[in-house]
Amino acid sequence: MADTNPGDGGARKLKDYWAHGPGAIKIRWGQPGDFDRCRTEIQKTITKNGRPPLPDHVIDGLCSNLHVEATGARPGHAASEKGAH
């Protein structure tokens, strides 16, 4: 479905929520397991009203991009994650 209100800031608000806001608190970016928590928390939010979950490749890409936004690095490569694996 096309965005009927491009530029309204909806996507930016969601990104901020998950990368820096209340969603980020749930995910605890930069701590071991953050990528898996991202997948779990976002899928839980999406499916709570009966919607189907995002396909694996979509949720993985989304969480990878959010990880970069939140930590400045791809999953497993943030400074706080070095040596945690």
GROMACS .gro file of N, CA and C in nm:
model
  255
    1MET      N    1   0.084  -0.117   0.000
    1MET     CA    2   0.000   0.000   0.000
    1MET      C    3   0.089   0.124   0.000
    2ALA      N    4   0.055   0.219  -0.083
    2ALA     CA    5   0.132   0.342  -0.093
    2ALA      C    6   0.109   0.429   0.030
    3ASP      N    7   0.210   0.504   0.064
    3ASP     CA    8   0.200   0.600   0.174
    3ASP      C    9   0.114   0.716   0.128
    4THR      N   10  -0.002   0.732   0.190
    4THR     CA   11  -0.094   0.838   0.149
    4THR      C   12  -0.057   0.973   0.207
    5ASN      N   13   0.036   0.975   0.299
    5ASN     CA   14   0.081   1.100   0.361
    5ASN      C   15   0.233   1.104   0.369
    6PRO      N   16   0.302   1.097   0.254
    6PRO     CA   17   0.448   1.095   0.262
    6PRO      C   18   0.501   1.220   0.330
    7GLY      N   19   0.603   1.201   0.408
    7GLY     CA   20   0.664   1.314   0.477
    7GLY      C   21   0.595   1.356   0.604
    8ASP      N   22   0.496   1.278   0.650
    8ASP     CA   23   0.424   1.317   0.772
    8ASP      C   24   0.502   1.283   0.899
    9GLY      N   25   0.614   1.214   0.884
    9GLY     CA   26   0.697   1.183   1.000
    9GLY      C   27   0.664   1.053   1.069
   10GLY      N   28   0.567   0.976   1.017
   10GLY     CA   29   0.528   0.851   1.081
   10GLY      C   30   0.643   0.752   1.089
   11ALA      N   31   0.715   0.735   0.980
   11ALA     CA   32   0.827   0.641   0.978
   11ALA      C   33   0.937   0.687   1.074
   12ARG      N   34   0.964   0.816   1.076
   12ARG     CA   35   1.067   0.870   1.165
   12ARG      C   36   1.028   0.849   1.311
   13LYS      N   37   0.900   0.866   1.343
   13LYS     CA   38   0.853   0.847   1.481
   13LYS      C   39   0.871   0.702   1.524
   14LEU      N   40   0.838   0.609   1.434
   14LEU     CA   41   0.856   0.467   1.466
   14LEU      C   42   1.004   0.434   1.485
   15LYS      N   43   1.088   0.485   1.396
   15LYS     CA   44   1.231   0.461   1.406
   15LYS      C   45   1.284   0.516   1.539
   16ASP      N   46   1.243   0.637   1.574
   16ASP     CA   47   1.287   0.697   1.701
   16ASP      C   48   1.237   0.616   1.820
   17TYR      N   49   1.113   0.568   1.814
   17TYR     CA   50   1.056   0.488   1.923
   17TYR      C   51   1.142   0.365   1.948
   18TRP      N   52   1.174   0.291   1.841
   18TRP     CA   53   1.247   0.165   1.857
   18TRP      C   54   1.397   0.184   1.874
   19ALA      N   55   1.454   0.290   1.820
   19ALA     CA   56   1.599   0.309   1.831
   19ALA      C   57   1.641   0.390   1.953
   20HIS      N   58   1.554   0.484   1.997
   20HIS     CA   59   1.596   0.575   2.104
   20HIS      C   60   1.492   0.594   2.216
   21GLY      N   61   1.369   0.554   2.194
   21GLY     CA   62   1.262   0.580   2.289
   21GLY      C   63   1.225   0.459   2.374
   22PRO      N   64   1.097   0.447   2.409
   22PRO     CA   65   1.051   0.337   2.494
   22PRO      C   66   1.081   0.198   2.437
   23GLY      N   67   1.076   0.185   2.305
   23GLY     CA   68   1.110   0.056   2.244
   23GLY      C   69   1.256   0.020   2.266
   24ALA      N   70   1.342   0.121   2.261
   24ALA     CA   71   1.485   0.098   2.283
   24ALA      C   72   1.513   0.051   2.425
   25ILE      N   73   1.434   0.098   2.520
   25ILE     CA   74   1.450   0.054   2.659
   25ILE      C   75   1.421  -0.096   2.669
   26LYS      N   76   1.318  -0.141   2.598
   26LYS     CA   77   1.284  -0.284   2.598
   26LYS      C   78   1.394  -0.367   2.532
   27ILE      N   79   1.451  -0.314   2.425
   27ILE     CA   80   1.551  -0.389   2.347
   27ILE      C   81   1.688  -0.387   2.414
   28ARG      N   82   1.721  -0.278   2.483
   28ARG     CA   83   1.852  -0.264   2.548
   28ARG      C   84   1.965  -0.279   2.446
   29TRP      N   85   1.965  -0.186   2.350
   29TRP     CA   86   2.065  -0.188   2.244
   29TRP      C   87   2.207  -0.190   2.300
   30GLY      N   88   2.295  -0.265   2.233
   30GLY     CA   89   2.435  -0.271   2.272
   30GLY      C   90   2.465  -0.375   2.378
   31GLN      N   91   2.362  -0.441   2.427
   31GLN     CA   92   2.380  -0.547   2.525
   31GLN      C   93   2.357  -0.681   2.455
   32PRO      N   94   2.424  -0.786   2.501
   32PRO     CA   95   2.406  -0.916   2.437
   32PRO      C   96   2.258  -0.953   2.423
   33GLY      N   97   2.221  -1.002   2.305
   33GLY     CA   98   2.085  -1.044   2.279
   33GLY      C   99   1.995  -0.934   2.224
   34ASP      N  100   2.052  -0.815   2.199
   34ASP     CA  101   1.968  -0.704   2.154
   34ASP      C  102   1.898  -0.732   2.021
   35PHE      N  103   1.965  -0.797   1.929
   35PHE     CA  104   1.904  -0.826   1.799
   35PHE      C  105   1.784  -0.918   1.816
   36ASP      N  106   1.799  -1.022   1.895
   36ASP     CA  107   1.688  -1.114   1.920
   36ASP      C  108   1.574  -1.045   1.994
   37ARG      N  109   1.607  -0.958   2.090
   37ARG     CA  110   1.502  -0.884   2.160
   37ARG      C  111   1.429  -0.791   2.063
   38CYS      N  112   1.501  -0.730   1.971
   38CYS     CA  113   1.438  -0.644   1.870
   38CYS      C  114   1.335  -0.725   1.791
   39ARG      N  115   1.376  -0.840   1.742
   39ARG     CA  116   1.285  -0.924   1.663
   39ARG      C  117   1.162  -0.960   1.747
   40THR      N  118   1.184  -1.000   1.869
   40THR     CA  119   1.074  -1.043   1.956
   40THR      C  120   0.978  -0.928   1.987
   41GLU      N  121   1.031  -0.814   2.029
   41GLU     CA  122   0.947  -0.701   2.070
   41GLU      C  123   0.867  -0.644   1.952
   42ILE      N  124   0.931  -0.629   1.837
   42ILE     CA  125   0.859  -0.573   1.723
   42ILE      C  126   0.754  -0.672   1.673
   43GLN      N  127   0.788  -0.799   1.664
   43GLN     CA  128   0.689  -0.898   1.619
   43GLN      C  129   0.572  -0.904   1.717
   44LYS      N  130   0.600  -0.895   1.846
   44LYS     CA  131   0.493  -0.898   1.947
   44LYS      C  132   0.399  -0.779   1.926
   45THR      N  133   0.456  -0.664   1.899
   45THR     CA  134   0.374  -0.544   1.876
   45THR      C  135   0.292  -0.557   1.748
   46ILE      N  136   0.352  -0.607   1.643
   46ILE     CA  137   0.282  -0.620   1.515
   46ILE      C  138   0.168  -0.720   1.523
   47THR      N  139   0.189  -0.831   1.591
   47THR     CA  140   0.090  -0.938   1.591
   47THR      C  141  -0.016  -0.927   1.700
   48LYS      N  142  -0.004  -0.829   1.790
   48LYS     CA  143  -0.097  -0.824   1.903
   48LYS      C  144  -0.242  -0.800   1.861
   49ASN      N  145  -0.266  -0.742   1.746
   49ASN     CA  146  -0.403  -0.719   1.699
   49ASN      C  147  -0.442  -0.815   1.587
   50GLY      N  148  -0.377  -0.930   1.582
   50GLY     CA  149  -0.412  -1.032   1.485
   50GLY      C  150  -0.343  -1.020   1.351
   51ARG      N  151  -0.253  -0.925   1.336
   51ARG     CA  152  -0.179  -0.912   1.210
   51ARG      C  153  -0.076  -1.023   1.202
   52PRO      N  154  -0.041  -1.063   1.080
   52PRO     CA  155   0.063  -1.166   1.066
   52PRO      C  156   0.200  -1.105   1.098
   53PRO      N  157   0.293  -1.189   1.143
   53PRO     CA  158   0.428  -1.138   1.171
   53PRO      C  159   0.499  -1.099   1.042
   54LEU      N  160   0.600  -1.015   1.056
   54LEU     CA  161   0.681  -0.980   0.940
   54LEU      C  162   0.761  -1.103   0.897
   55PRO      N  163   0.785  -1.120   0.767
   55PRO     CA  164   0.873  -1.229   0.721
   55PRO      C  165   1.013  -1.212   0.782
   56ASP      N  166   1.085  -1.322   0.797
   56ASP     CA  167   1.217  -1.318   0.860
   56ASP      C  168   1.310  -1.216   0.795
   57HIS      N  169   1.313  -1.213   0.662
   57HIS     CA  170   1.407  -1.121   0.596
   57HIS      C  171   1.371  -0.975   0.622
   58VAL      N  172   1.245  -0.946   0.643
   58VAL     CA  173   1.202  -0.808   0.669
   58VAL      C  174   1.236  -0.768   0.813
   59ILE      N  175   1.202  -0.852   0.909
   59ILE     CA  176   1.230  -0.819   1.049
   59ILE      C  177   1.381  -0.816   1.074
   60ASP      N  178   1.456  -0.905   1.009
   60ASP     CA  179   1.601  -0.904   1.024
   60ASP      C  180   1.662  -0.775   0.970
   61GLY      N  181   1.616  -0.732   0.853
   61GLY     CA  182   1.667  -0.607   0.796
   61GLY      C  183   1.629  -0.487   0.880
   62LEU      N  184   1.505  -0.485   0.927
   62LEU     CA  185   1.458  -0.375   1.011
   62LEU      C  186   1.542  -0.366   1.139
   63CYS      N  187   1.560  -0.479   1.206
   63CYS     CA  188   1.636  -0.477   1.331
   63CYS      C  189   1.784  -0.445   1.308
   64SER      N  190   1.838  -0.488   1.195
   64SER     CA  191   1.976  -0.452   1.163
   64SER      C  192   1.989  -0.301   1.144
   65ASN      N  193   1.896  -0.242   1.071
   65ASN     CA  194   1.898  -0.097   1.050
   65ASN      C  195   1.875  -0.020   1.179
   66LEU      N  196   1.784  -0.069   1.262
   66LEU     CA  197   1.761  -0.004   1.392
   66LEU      C  198   1.885  -0.015   1.481
   67HIS      N  199   1.956  -0.127   1.473
   67HIS     CA  200   2.079  -0.146   1.550
   67HIS      C  201   2.181  -0.040   1.511
   68VAL      N  202   2.195  -0.016   1.381
   68VAL     CA  203   2.288   0.088   1.335
   68VAL      C  204   2.245   0.225   1.388
   69GLU      N  205   2.116   0.253   1.379
   69GLU     CA  206   2.063   0.381   1.428
   69GLU      C  207   2.092   0.399   1.577
   70ALA      N  208   2.076   0.291   1.654
   70ALA     CA  209   2.089   0.300   1.800
   70ALA      C  210   2.234   0.296   1.848
   71THR      N  211   2.318   0.217   1.780
   71THR     CA  212   2.454   0.195   1.831
   71THR      C  213   2.564   0.247   1.740
   72GLY      N  214   2.530   0.275   1.614
   72GLY     CA  215   2.631   0.318   1.518
   72GLY      C  216   2.701   0.204   1.448
   73ALA      N  217   2.659   0.081   1.473
   73ALA     CA  218   2.725  -0.035   1.412
   73ALA      C  219   2.623  -0.145   1.384
   74ARG      N  220   2.660  -0.234   1.295
   74ARG     CA  221   2.577  -0.350   1.265
   74ARG      C  222   2.573  -0.444   1.386
   75PRO      N  223   2.472  -0.531   1.392
   75PRO     CA  224   2.462  -0.624   1.505
   75PRO      C  225   2.592  -0.702   1.528
   76GLY      N  226   2.632  -0.709   1.653
   76GLY     CA  227   2.753  -0.780   1.690
   76GLY      C  228   2.880  -0.697   1.676
   77HIS      N  229   2.868  -0.573   1.627
   77HIS     CA  230   2.986  -0.491   1.602
   77HIS      C  231   2.988  -0.360   1.680
   78ALA      N  232   2.890  -0.336   1.764
   78ALA     CA  233   2.890  -0.214   1.846
   78ALA      C  234   3.004  -0.222   1.947
   79ALA      N  235   3.058  -0.109   1.984
   79ALA     CA  236   3.169  -0.106   2.079
   79ALA      C  237   3.135  -0.180   2.208
   80SER      N  238   3.012  -0.167   2.254
   80SER     CA  239   2.971  -0.232   2.379
   80SER      C  240   2.953  -0.382   2.363
   81GLU      N  241   2.950  -0.431   2.239
   81GLU     CA  242   2.931  -0.574   2.214
   81GLU      C  243   3.062  -0.647   2.187
   82LYS      N  244   3.168  -0.576   2.167
   82LYS     CA  245   3.297  -0.639   2.139
   82LYS      C  246   3.336  -0.727   2.257
   83GLY      N  247   3.371  -0.850   2.227
   83GLY     CA  248   3.411  -0.943   2.331
   83GLY      C  249   3.296  -1.008   2.404
   84ALA      N  250   3.173  -0.971   2.370
   84ALA     CA  251   3.058  -1.031   2.438
   84ALA      C  252   3.017  -1.162   2.373
   85HIS      N  253   3.075  -1.191   2.256
   85HIS     CA  254   3.034  -1.312   2.183
   85HIS      C  255   3.137  -1.420   2.197
   0.00000   0.00000   0.00000
